[in-house]
Short mmCIF file of C-alpha atoms (C1' of nucleotides) in Angstrom, two decimals:
data_model
loop_
_atom_site.label_atom_id
_atom_site.label_comp_id
_atom_site.label_asym_id
_atom_site.label_seq_id
_atom_site.Cartn_x
_atom_site.Cartn_y
_atom_site.Cartn_z
CA UNK A 1 0.00 0.00 0.00
CA UNK A 2 1.23 3.45 -0.85
CA UNK A 3 1.23 6.26 1.66
CA UNK A 4 0.24 9.81 0.78
CA UNK A 5 3.78 11.01 0.25
CA UNK A 6 4.36 8.21 -2.21
CA UNK A 7 1.19 8.99 -4.07
CA UNK A 8 2.15 12.64 -4.27
CA UNK A 9 5.58 11.76 -5.57
CA UNK A 10 4.08 9.53 -8.20
CA UNK A 11 1.64 12.16 -9.36
CA UNK A 12 4.28 14.87 -9.73
CA UNK A 13 6.56 12.64 -11.77
CA UNK A 14 7.81 14.36 -14.90
CA UNK A 15 6.58 12.26 -17.76
CA UNK A 16 6.74 12.78 -21.45
CA UNK A 17 4.00 11.23 -23.49
CA UNK A 18 4.56 10.24 -27.08
CA UNK A 19 2.69 8.34 -29.74
CA UNK A 20 4.38 5.49 -31.54
CA UNK A 21 3.26 3.85 -34.77
CA UNK A 22 2.69 0.12 -35.04
CA UNK A 23 5.66 -2.15 -35.65
CA UNK A 24 8.28 0.26 -34.37
CA UNK A 25 11.00 -0.47 -31.88
CA UNK A 26 10.71 0.80 -28.32
CA UNK A 27 13.87 -0.92 -27.16
CA UNK A 28 16.65 -2.51 -29.15
CA UNK A 29 18.93 -5.28 -27.98
CA UNK A 30 22.22 -3.82 -26.82
CA UNK A 31 21.02 -0.23 -26.69
CA UNK A 32 20.17 1.36 -23.34
CA UNK A 33 18.13 4.56 -23.15
CA UNK A 34 18.15 6.90 -20.16
CA UNK A 35 14.44 6.59 -19.68
CA UNK A 36 11.84 3.99 -18.88
CA UNK A 37 8.73 3.69 -20.98
CA UNK A 38 5.31 2.96 -19.58
CA UNK A 39 2.59 1.72 -21.91
CA UNK A 40 -0.55 3.86 -21.81
CA UNK A 41 -2.32 2.59 -24.87
CA UNK A 42 -1.80 -0.20 -27.40
CA UNK A 43 0.13 -3.46 -27.31
CA UNK A 44 3.78 -4.35 -27.60
CA UNK A 45 5.95 -7.42 -27.24
CA UNK A 46 9.45 -8.52 -26.35
CA UNK A 47 11.32 -10.59 -28.87
CA UNK A 48 14.55 -12.49 -29.19
CA UNK A 49 16.20 -14.08 -32.20
CA UNK A 50 18.16 -17.23 -32.85
CA UNK A 51 21.00 -17.05 -35.38
CA UNK A 52 19.09 -19.07 -37.94
CA UNK A 53 16.51 -16.31 -37.99
CA UNK A 54 14.07 -18.03 -35.69
CA UNK A 55 12.21 -15.56 -33.53
CA UNK A 56 10.55 -15.93 -30.15
CA UNK A 57 8.07 -13.50 -28.68
CA UNK A 58 8.81 -13.82 -25.00
CA UNK A 59 6.12 -11.59 -23.57
CA UNK A 60 3.28 -9.24 -24.34
CA UNK A 61 2.61 -5.86 -22.82
CA UNK A 62 -0.82 -4.37 -22.43
CA UNK A 63 -1.75 -0.85 -21.30
CA UNK A 64 -0.54 -0.32 -17.75
CA UNK A 65 2.64 -2.33 -18.17
CA UNK A 66 6.18 -1.05 -17.96
CA UNK A 67 8.09 -1.60 -21.16
CA UNK A 68 11.59 -1.72 -19.77
CA UNK A 69 11.93 -1.51 -16.06
CA UNK A 70 14.98 -3.67 -16.65
CA UNK A 71 16.86 -0.83 -18.27
CA UNK A 72 16.72 1.03 -15.03
CA UNK A 73 19.14 -1.41 -13.45
CA UNK A 74 20.87 -3.16 -16.32
CA UNK A 75 22.81 -1.21 -18.85
CA UNK A 76 22.40 -3.40 -21.85
CA UNK A 77 19.10 -4.75 -23.04
CA UNK A 78 19.09 -8.44 -23.92
CA UNK A 79 16.08 -8.26 -26.21
CA UNK A 80 13.98 -5.93 -28.36
CA UNK A 81 10.62 -4.45 -27.57
CA UNK A 82 8.46 -3.70 -30.54
CA UNK A 83 5.00 -2.22 -30.81
CA UNK A 84 2.25 -4.47 -32.08
CA UNK A 85 -0.23 -1.69 -32.67
CA UNK A 86 -0.25 2.06 -32.52
CA UNK A 87 0.84 2.90 -28.99
CA UNK A 88 0.99 5.76 -26.58
CA UNK A 89 3.83 5.56 -24.09
CA UNK A 90 4.96 7.69 -21.19
CA UNK A 91 8.68 8.18 -20.77
CA UNK A 92 10.12 8.68 -17.33
CA UNK A 93 13.71 9.66 -16.68
CA UNK A 94 15.88 7.04 -14.99
CA UNK A 95 17.10 9.54 -12.44
CA UNK A 96 13.55 10.30 -11.33
CA UNK A 97 12.65 6.66 -11.02
CA UNK A 98 15.75 5.84 -9.04
CA UNK A 99 15.00 8.66 -6.65
CA UNK A 100 11.44 7.49 -6.30
CA UNK A 101 12.51 4.00 -5.51
CA UNK A 102 15.05 4.92 -2.86
CA UNK A 103 12.76 7.38 -1.13
CA UNK A 104 9.59 5.33 -1.05
CA UNK A 105 9.98 1.73 -0.01
CA UNK A 106 6.36 1.08 -0.96
CA UNK A 107 7.03 2.14 -4.52
CA UNK A 108 10.17 0.10 -4.56
CA UNK A 109 8.37 -3.05 -3.61
CA UNK A 110 5.58 -2.15 -6.00
CA UNK A 111 8.10 -2.15 -8.80
CA UNK A 112 9.52 -5.39 -7.53
CA UNK A 113 6.10 -6.94 -7.69
CA UNK A 114 5.67 -5.79 -11.26
CA UNK A 115 9.00 -7.29 -12.25
CA UNK A 116 8.31 -10.53 -10.44
CA UNK A 117 4.92 -10.96 -12.04
CA UNK A 118 6.51 -10.58 -15.39
CA UNK A 119 9.08 -13.21 -14.51
CA UNK A 120 6.29 -15.50 -13.39
CA UNK A 121 4.50 -15.00 -16.67
CA UNK A 122 7.60 -15.89 -18.63
CA UNK A 123 7.89 -19.09 -16.62
CA UNK A 124 4.30 -19.98 -17.45
CA UNK A 125 5.05 -19.38 -21.11
CA UNK A 126 8.00 -21.71 -20.81
CA UNK A 127 5.74 -24.39 -19.41
CA UNK A 128 3.28 -23.64 -22.17
CA UNK A 129 5.75 -23.97 -25.01
CA UNK A 130 7.69 -26.82 -23.46
CA UNK A 131 4.93 -29.06 -22.25
CA UNK A 132 1.62 -28.40 -23.94
CA UNK A 133 0.51 -29.31 -27.43
CA UNK A 134 -0.31 -26.71 -30.05
CA UNK A 135 -4.01 -26.58 -29.25
CA UNK A 136 -3.53 -26.05 -25.54
CA UNK A 137 -0.78 -23.52 -26.16
CA UNK A 138 -2.89 -21.38 -28.38
CA UNK A 139 -5.89 -21.64 -26.10
CA UNK A 140 -3.67 -20.65 -23.20
CA UNK A 141 -2.43 -17.55 -24.95
CA UNK A 142 -5.98 -16.55 -25.82
CA UNK A 143 -7.00 -16.97 -22.20
CA UNK A 144 -4.08 -14.89 -21.03
CA UNK A 145 -4.87 -12.09 -23.43
CA UNK A 146 -8.50 -11.91 -22.39
CA UNK A 147 -7.64 -12.07 -18.72
CA UNK A 148 -4.99 -9.39 -18.89
CA UNK A 149 -6.91 -6.99 -21.07
CA UNK A 150 -10.10 -7.31 -19.10
CA UNK A 151 -8.11 -6.67 -15.93
CA UNK A 152 -7.22 -3.35 -17.52
CA UNK A 153 -10.52 -2.25 -18.97
CA UNK A 154 -13.33 -4.60 -18.03
CA UNK A 155 -13.61 -5.76 -21.60
CA UNK A 156 -16.01 -8.44 -22.74
CA UNK A 157 -14.77 -11.58 -24.43
CA UNK A 158 -14.72 -10.24 -27.97
CA UNK A 159 -11.56 -8.56 -29.12
CA UNK A 160 -9.63 -8.03 -32.28
CA UNK A 161 -6.55 -10.15 -32.12
CA UNK A 162 -3.70 -7.68 -32.18
CA UNK A 163 -1.34 -10.26 -33.66
CA UNK A 164 -0.75 -11.91 -37.00
CA UNK A 165 -0.68 -15.68 -37.11
CA UNK A 166 3.04 -15.49 -37.67
CA UNK A 167 3.45 -13.54 -34.43
CA UNK A 168 1.19 -15.98 -32.63
CA UNK A 169 3.41 -18.75 -33.90
CA UNK A 170 6.52 -17.01 -32.63
CA UNK A 171 4.90 -16.59 -29.23
CA UNK A 172 4.03 -20.28 -29.11
CA UNK A 173 7.00 -21.94 -30.71
CA UNK A 174 4.88 -22.94 -33.70
CA UNK A 175 4.64 -22.23 -37.42
CA UNK A 176 2.20 -19.68 -38.74
CA UNK A 177 0.72 -22.42 -40.88
CA UNK A 178 0.11 -24.61 -37.89
CA UNK A 179 -1.35 -21.77 -35.88
CA UNK A 180 -3.83 -21.31 -38.68
CA UNK A 181 -4.92 -24.92 -38.58
CA UNK A 182 -5.20 -25.00 -34.82
CA UNK A 183 -7.19 -21.79 -34.84
CA UNK A 184 -9.61 -23.36 -37.25
CA UNK A 185 -9.80 -26.41 -35.05
CA UNK A 186 -10.78 -24.32 -32.04
CA UNK A 187 -13.37 -22.59 -34.18
CA UNK A 188 -14.77 -25.84 -35.54
CA UNK A 189 -15.16 -27.17 -32.01
CA UNK A 190 -17.03 -24.08 -30.90
CA UNK A 191 -14.48 -22.75 -28.42
CA UNK A 192 -13.94 -19.53 -30.32
CA UNK A 193 -15.47 -17.70 -33.26
CA UNK A 194 -13.68 -15.52 -35.77
CA UNK A 195 -14.50 -12.87 -38.28
CA UNK A 196 -11.40 -11.55 -39.96
CA UNK A 197 -9.01 -10.70 -37.15
CA UNK A 198 -11.74 -10.48 -34.58
CA UNK A 199 -11.83 -13.31 -32.10
CA UNK A 200 -14.69 -14.17 -29.79
CA UNK A 201 -14.39 -16.56 -26.92
CA UNK A 202 -17.52 -18.62 -27.33
CA UNK A 203 -17.07 -21.02 -24.47
CA UNK A 204 -14.78 -19.68 -21.78
CA UNK A 205 -14.84 -22.67 -19.42
CA UNK A 206 -14.17 -25.02 -22.30
CA UNK A 207 -11.32 -22.89 -23.59
CA UNK A 208 -9.80 -22.67 -20.16
CA UNK A 209 -9.98 -26.39 -19.76
CA UNK A 210 -8.43 -26.96 -23.17
CA UNK A 211 -5.72 -24.48 -22.21
CA UNK A 212 -5.02 -25.85 -18.77
CA UNK A 213 -5.38 -22.22 -17.76
CA UNK A 214 -5.11 -21.05 -14.19
CA UNK A 215 -4.55 -17.38 -13.64
CA UNK A 216 -2.57 -17.77 -10.45
CA UNK A 217 0.67 -17.05 -12.27
CA UNK A 218 -0.58 -13.55 -13.14
CA UNK A 219 -0.82 -12.62 -9.46
CA UNK A 220 -3.84 -10.46 -10.21
CA UNK A 221 -4.36 -9.54 -6.57
CA UNK A 222 -0.77 -8.42 -6.03
CA UNK A 223 -0.91 -6.38 -9.19
CA UNK A 224 -3.95 -4.48 -8.00
CA UNK A 225 -1.94 -2.72 -5.32
CA UNK A 226 0.50 -1.24 -7.83
CA UNK B 1 29.14 -0.58 -6.33
CA UNK B 2 28.56 -1.00 -2.63
CA UNK B 3 29.74 1.55 -0.12
CA UNK B 4 31.29 0.60 3.20
CA UNK B 5 28.09 0.93 5.18
CA UNK B 6 26.36 -1.44 2.78
CA UNK B 7 29.17 -3.95 3.03
CA UNK B 8 29.05 -3.77 6.77
CA UNK B 9 25.31 -4.28 6.77
CA UNK B 10 25.66 -7.27 4.52
CA UNK B 11 28.33 -8.85 6.64
CA UNK B 12 26.38 -8.52 9.87
CA UNK B 13 23.28 -10.07 8.39
CA UNK B 14 21.82 -12.77 10.58
CA UNK B 15 21.86 -15.88 8.53
CA UNK B 16 21.04 -19.42 9.39
CA UNK B 17 22.82 -22.10 7.47
CA UNK B 18 21.29 -25.50 6.93
CA UNK B 19 22.03 -28.58 4.91
CA UNK B 20 19.39 -30.06 2.67
CA UNK B 21 19.38 -33.51 1.11
CA UNK B 22 18.97 -34.02 -2.62
CA UNK B 23 15.49 -34.01 -4.12
CA UNK B 24 13.85 -32.08 -1.31
CA UNK B 25 11.66 -29.04 -1.64
CA UNK B 26 13.00 -25.61 -0.78
CA UNK B 27 9.84 -23.81 -1.86
CA UNK B 28 6.41 -25.14 -2.61
CA UNK B 29 3.87 -23.58 -4.91
CA UNK B 30 1.34 -21.62 -2.90
CA UNK B 31 3.38 -21.63 0.29
CA UNK B 32 5.24 -18.52 1.40
CA UNK B 33 7.95 -18.70 4.06
CA UNK B 34 9.16 -15.73 6.08
CA UNK B 35 12.71 -16.13 4.90
CA UNK B 36 14.72 -16.07 1.74
CA UNK B 37 17.15 -18.81 0.94
CA UNK B 38 20.53 -18.29 -0.64
CA UNK B 39 22.31 -21.21 -2.23
CA UNK B 40 25.79 -21.78 -0.85
CA UNK B 41 26.50 -25.21 -2.18
CA UNK B 42 24.81 -27.65 -4.55
CA UNK B 43 22.26 -27.22 -7.32
CA UNK B 44 18.53 -26.69 -7.37
CA UNK B 45 15.85 -25.95 -9.93
CA UNK B 46 12.46 -24.31 -10.31
CA UNK B 47 9.65 -26.40 -11.69
CA UNK B 48 6.07 -26.01 -12.80
CA UNK B 49 3.47 -28.61 -13.71
CA UNK B 50 0.75 -28.89 -16.30
CA UNK B 51 -2.44 -30.69 -15.28
CA UNK B 52 -1.67 -33.69 -17.45
CA UNK B 53 1.40 -34.25 -15.31
CA UNK B 54 3.82 -32.63 -17.72
CA UNK B 55 6.62 -30.88 -15.92
CA UNK B 56 8.86 -28.00 -16.93
CA UNK B 57 12.08 -27.05 -15.24
CA UNK B 58 12.11 -23.31 -15.71
CA UNK B 59 15.50 -22.47 -14.24
CA UNK B 60 18.56 -23.79 -12.51
CA UNK B 61 20.33 -22.36 -9.50
CA UNK B 62 24.02 -22.73 -8.84
CA UNK B 63 25.96 -21.71 -5.73
CA UNK B 64 25.70 -17.97 -5.24
CA UNK B 65 22.12 -17.71 -6.48
CA UNK B 66 19.13 -16.65 -4.49
CA UNK B 67 16.49 -19.32 -4.32
CA UNK B 68 13.45 -17.18 -3.80
CA UNK B 69 13.98 -13.48 -3.84
CA UNK B 70 10.44 -13.41 -5.20
CA UNK B 71 8.96 -14.47 -1.90
CA UNK B 72 10.26 -11.27 -0.41
CA UNK B 73 7.73 -9.26 -2.38
CA UNK B 74 5.07 -11.70 -3.45
CA UNK B 75 3.13 -13.65 -0.91
CA UNK B 76 2.38 -16.74 -2.88
CA UNK B 77 4.92 -18.71 -4.83
CA UNK B 78 3.86 -19.72 -8.32
CA UNK B 79 6.26 -22.64 -8.60
CA UNK B 80 8.33 -25.11 -6.63
CA UNK B 81 12.03 -25.08 -5.98
CA UNK B 82 13.61 -28.44 -5.46
CA UNK B 83 17.17 -29.47 -4.76
CA UNK B 84 18.98 -31.39 -7.43
CA UNK B 85 21.84 -32.45 -5.22
CA UNK B 86 22.77 -32.18 -1.59
CA UNK B 87 22.69 -28.48 -0.84
CA UNK B 88 23.74 -25.99 1.77
CA UNK B 89 21.53 -22.93 1.98
CA UNK B 90 21.59 -19.77 4.04
CA UNK B 91 18.26 -18.48 5.29
CA UNK B 92 17.78 -14.78 5.79
CA UNK B 93 14.74 -13.28 7.47
CA UNK B 94 12.45 -11.25 5.26
CA UNK B 95 12.41 -8.39 7.70
CA UNK B 96 16.20 -8.10 7.59
CA UNK B 97 16.29 -8.13 3.83
CA UNK B 98 13.60 -5.51 3.53
CA UNK B 99 15.46 -3.23 5.88
CA UNK B 100 18.66 -3.77 3.96
CA UNK B 101 16.99 -2.87 0.72
CA UNK B 102 15.38 0.33 1.92
CA UNK B 103 18.48 1.56 3.67
CA UNK B 104 21.03 0.82 1.01
CA UNK B 105 20.06 1.79 -2.52
CA UNK B 106 23.14 0.04 -3.84
CA UNK B 107 21.98 -3.23 -2.35
CA UNK B 108 18.52 -2.63 -3.66
CA UNK B 109 19.70 -2.24 -7.20
CA UNK B 110 22.05 -5.17 -6.73
CA UNK B 111 19.05 -7.33 -5.91
CA UNK B 112 17.22 -5.88 -8.87
CA UNK B 113 20.07 -6.87 -11.12
CA UNK B 114 19.96 -10.39 -9.77
CA UNK B 115 16.24 -10.64 -10.43
CA UNK B 116 16.55 -9.16 -13.87
CA UNK B 117 19.31 -11.52 -14.88
CA UNK B 118 17.15 -14.40 -13.88
CA UNK B 119 14.30 -13.04 -15.96
CA UNK B 120 16.66 -12.66 -18.88
CA UNK B 121 17.76 -16.25 -18.49
CA UNK B 122 14.19 -17.47 -18.53
CA UNK B 123 13.59 -15.57 -21.74
CA UNK B 124 16.60 -17.22 -23.31
CA UNK B 125 15.22 -20.60 -22.25
CA UNK B 126 11.96 -19.70 -23.89
CA UNK B 127 13.79 -18.96 -27.12
CA UNK B 128 15.70 -22.18 -26.70
CA UNK B 129 12.67 -24.37 -26.23
CA UNK B 130 10.50 -22.53 -28.72
CA UNK B 131 12.86 -22.04 -31.61
CA UNK B 132 15.77 -24.45 -31.52
CA UNK B 133 15.84 -28.14 -32.35
CA UNK B 134 16.67 -30.77 -29.79
CA UNK B 135 20.38 -30.86 -30.52
CA UNK B 136 20.84 -27.11 -30.24
CA UNK B 137 18.70 -27.01 -27.11
CA UNK B 138 20.72 -29.58 -25.31
CA UNK B 139 24.00 -28.05 -26.42
CA UNK B 140 22.76 -24.69 -25.22
CA UNK B 141 21.92 -26.00 -21.79
CA UNK B 142 25.34 -27.63 -21.51
CA UNK B 143 26.98 -24.34 -22.45
CA UNK B 144 24.95 -22.49 -19.89
CA UNK B 145 25.82 -24.91 -17.14
CA UNK B 146 29.54 -24.73 -17.85
CA UNK B 147 29.50 -20.96 -18.14
CA UNK B 148 27.57 -20.43 -14.95
CA UNK B 149 29.46 -22.90 -12.83
CA UNK B 150 32.84 -21.73 -14.02
CA UNK B 151 31.79 -18.17 -13.25
CA UNK B 152 31.38 -19.42 -9.69
CA UNK B 153 34.48 -21.52 -9.22
CA UNK B 154 36.77 -21.31 -12.23
CA UNK B 155 36.04 -24.92 -13.08
CA UNK B 156 37.39 -26.68 -16.12
CA UNK B 157 35.09 -28.17 -18.70
CA UNK B 158 34.60 -31.55 -17.07
CA UNK B 159 31.76 -31.85 -14.67
CA UNK B 160 29.35 -34.44 -13.46
CA UNK B 161 25.98 -33.67 -14.88
CA UNK B 162 23.85 -32.97 -11.87
CA UNK B 163 20.70 -33.99 -13.70
CA UNK B 164 19.03 -37.15 -14.91
CA UNK B 165 18.06 -37.36 -18.54
CA UNK B 166 14.46 -37.03 -17.49
CA UNK B 167 15.21 -33.74 -15.79
CA UNK B 168 17.18 -32.57 -18.79
CA UNK B 169 14.16 -33.38 -20.91
CA UNK B 170 11.90 -31.37 -18.64
CA UNK B 171 14.26 -28.42 -18.88
CA UNK B 172 14.26 -28.63 -22.65
CA UNK B 173 10.70 -29.58 -23.49
CA UNK B 174 11.84 -33.01 -24.66
CA UNK B 175 11.43 -36.64 -23.70
CA UNK B 176 14.05 -38.42 -21.67
CA UNK B 177 14.35 -40.92 -24.48
CA UNK B 178 15.06 -38.25 -26.99
CA UNK B 179 17.55 -36.54 -24.71
CA UNK B 180 19.39 -39.81 -24.57
CA UNK B 181 19.60 -40.07 -28.31
CA UNK B 182 20.68 -36.48 -28.78
CA UNK B 183 23.31 -36.86 -26.09
CA UNK B 184 24.72 -39.81 -27.95
CA UNK B 185 24.66 -37.81 -31.13
CA UNK B 186 26.73 -35.05 -29.57
CA UNK B 187 29.11 -37.65 -28.28
CA UNK B 188 29.39 -39.42 -31.63
CA UNK B 189 30.21 -36.13 -33.32
CA UNK B 190 32.94 -35.36 -30.84
CA UNK B 191 31.39 -32.33 -29.19
CA UNK B 192 31.23 -33.92 -25.78
CA UNK B 193 32.46 -37.08 -24.07
CA UNK B 194 30.72 -39.03 -21.34
CA UNK B 195 31.56 -41.54 -18.72
CA UNK B 196 28.57 -42.42 -16.62
CA UNK B 197 27.11 -39.11 -15.50
CA UNK B 198 30.31 -37.24 -16.12
CA UNK B 199 30.30 -34.96 -19.11
CA UNK B 200 33.31 -33.39 -20.78
CA UNK B 201 33.09 -30.63 -23.28
CA UNK B 202 35.49 -31.81 -25.94
CA UNK B 203 35.11 -29.02 -28.43
CA UNK B 204 33.83 -25.82 -26.85
CA UNK B 205 33.68 -23.65 -29.97
CA UNK B 206 31.87 -26.37 -31.85
CA UNK B 207 29.40 -26.90 -29.04
CA UNK B 208 28.74 -23.20 -28.78
CA UNK B 209 28.14 -22.99 -32.47
CA UNK B 210 25.80 -25.97 -32.39
CA UNK B 211 24.01 -24.33 -29.48
CA UNK B 212 23.80 -20.85 -30.94
CA UNK B 213 25.19 -19.85 -27.57
CA UNK B 214 25.99 -16.27 -26.72
CA UNK B 215 26.43 -15.50 -23.06
CA UNK B 216 25.16 -11.95 -23.27
CA UNK B 217 21.86 -12.95 -21.70
CA UNK B 218 23.67 -13.96 -18.52
CA UNK B 219 24.93 -10.40 -17.97
CA UNK B 220 28.12 -11.75 -16.46
CA UNK B 221 29.62 -8.32 -16.00
CA UNK B 222 26.58 -6.91 -14.20
CA UNK B 223 26.51 -9.93 -11.96
CA UNK B 224 30.08 -9.42 -10.88
CA UNK B 225 29.18 -6.29 -8.97
CA UNK B 226 26.68 -8.10 -6.77
"C1'" DC C 1 -6.31 -1.52 -60.54
"C1'" DG C 2 -2.75 -4.09 -59.00
"C1'" DC C 3 0.28 -5.26 -55.36
"C1'" DC C 4 1.66 -7.07 -51.08
"C1'" DC C 5 0.99 -9.00 -46.80
"C1'" DG C 6 -1.38 -12.24 -44.35
"C1'" DT C 7 -4.33 -16.19 -44.51
"C1'" DT C 8 -5.85 -20.70 -46.17
"C1'" DT C 9 -5.27 -25.30 -47.94
"C1'" DG C 10 -3.01 -29.74 -49.43
"C1'" DA C 11 0.62 -33.20 -49.74
"C1'" DA C 12 5.08 -34.88 -48.44
"C1'" DA C 13 8.78 -34.88 -45.22
"C1'" DT C 14 10.70 -34.97 -40.60
"C1'" DA C 15 11.54 -34.36 -35.77
"C1'" DA C 16 10.19 -36.04 -31.77
"C1'" DT C 17 7.09 -39.10 -29.09
"C1'" DT C 18 5.32 -43.35 -27.58
"C1'" DC C 19 5.61 -47.92 -26.26
"C1'" DA C 20 8.13 -51.68 -25.01
"C1'" DA C 21 11.97 -54.32 -23.80
"C1'" DC C 22 16.36 -54.78 -21.90
"C1'" DA C 23 20.87 -53.49 -19.59
"C1'" DC C 24 23.12 -51.33 -15.88
"C1'" DC C 25 24.29 -49.86 -11.32
"C1'" DG C 26 24.28 -48.82 -6.47
"C1'" DG C 27 21.94 -49.95 -2.53
"C1'" DT C 28 19.32 -52.86 0.67
"C1'" DG C 29 18.01 -56.65 2.99
"C1'" DG C 30 18.01 -61.50 3.53
"C1'" DC D 1 27.94 -62.18 0.08
"C1'" DC D 2 24.65 -62.64 -3.01
"C1'" DA D 3 20.03 -61.69 -4.85
"C1'" DC D 4 16.92 -58.68 -5.78
"C1'" DC D 5 15.07 -54.02 -6.53
"C1'" DG D 6 13.99 -49.52 -8.27
"C1'" DG D 7 15.57 -45.89 -10.72
"C1'" DT D 8 18.15 -44.61 -14.73
"C1'" DG D 9 20.01 -45.26 -19.13
"C1'" DT D 10 19.86 -47.53 -23.86
"C1'" DT D 11 17.88 -49.21 -28.02
"C1'" DG D 12 14.42 -50.31 -31.79
"C1'" DA D 13 10.10 -49.92 -34.29
"C1'" DA D 14 5.81 -47.74 -35.06
"C1'" DT D 15 3.12 -43.57 -34.58
"C1'" DT D 16 2.10 -38.78 -34.48
"C1'" DA D 17 2.49 -33.84 -34.19
"C1'" DT D 18 4.36 -30.38 -36.49
"C1'" DT D 19 7.05 -28.52 -40.27
"C1'" DT D 20 8.09 -27.63 -44.87
"C1'" DC D 21 7.09 -26.48 -49.41
"C1'" DA D 22 4.05 -24.80 -52.66
"C1'" DA D 23 0.21 -22.75 -54.49
"C1'" DA D 24 -3.86 -19.99 -54.30
"C1'" DC D 25 -6.80 -16.69 -52.14
"C1'" DG D 26 -8.41 -12.33 -50.04
"C1'" DG D 27 -8.45 -7.85 -48.75
"C1'" DG D 28 -6.71 -3.39 -47.69
"C1'" DC D 29 -3.97 0.32 -49.49
"C1'" DG D 30 -1.32 3.23 -52.47
#
DNA sequence: CGCCCGTTTGAAATAATTCAACACCGGTGG
DNA sequence: CCACCGGTGTTGAATTATTTCAAACGGGCG
């Protein structure tokens, strides 16, 4: 819980808001900026590459997520962050954040919580890619997206998928072609419906079961306090 | 860099050392202790389960790693930590650690760095499992183990593999059977040699190339300061 | 209008799994 | 001291999930 002083400090933070087009880089591997970006609107993702050109999306960010808290403490980024859609981000100077963190223990641990939840999510993705078949993997990702976006803005279960099938594949360790087939399978079985890029979760319980989805790893309650 | 006061604080920390047999739990999913464990000796790993019984090892810990820094800020663990071998761990009370972190910004950011490196490592594992074939995956894990253990105690390239082939499989998203075959393949091609559980890296450059291994993700330099 | 990116579909190829049997080894108890 | 035991490693053959390659389609955009 934040005390009043902490709240005040947060609200007087000097931030610079900027709009960013889709598919542009917010962070590049190896390059460290002097500011942290906070996602206000839109979606972005972290990615890493293998030498053979293989790509892995290793996490998604939705509005309310920090883009690169890691750059505050590490001076070389180990991955890229790229926007998925048009985004609005708030930049905060490293110096300000550092000051904030040392002066307000509550904010410090709040940031810790944010970082730890992200780590937890990456672990769940590792389980997903390593130990679930394509159908469950895809279903799991769909469940995560709905859960995380509705936690932000009480959305219903229809949303336009912000990702291409190729990107979905890279997030799941699958081929775009296979993603397509699995997507159709889920549709055929009445778990989801699609119209162009728009996806509707038709049967949430069924999808969750198919996905082996349990939202514990998202630490929704802990996140609320930040 | 730590100042003298921080060093002093660290050295007067009340720690309780205990020995733990192999294959015992250090942390259980859902259960939060009031202390953080630091690994002094031995190896341990984090694991998560899918409902169908599938297991994923999501990280390894070597001497010098924190077992559960996450429990300091999150009150419910989202995974287990289990010892791989006989271990010696140091327990530190949460209260002490919290005080340390709020009083010494340098220690705070040191802990951040540790957490962030671990997150980076998990992302690399995700790339490994999602986008590399079995041979590269296994080679990559072998490279990581050598690199991390030699960073601790300037070891040479022979070491007894602390893991069963089943555990290797769970760390790589593969079957134990397949791990066995791939291991033999690496041996046949002269990249490694084996005698019982003992593994020798015969040709490091070749293994690294086969693994697509680049140690940047381990942030070895940043780690040194902690 | 035409182009390009993303999607859809099929057929063939392949990596990895599954199942099953057997060998090995260290440890335990008779 | 030997026999047995369970866990681990090894091997082969059959099966399956996923990839690869290739071609065609569709729609949004300049």
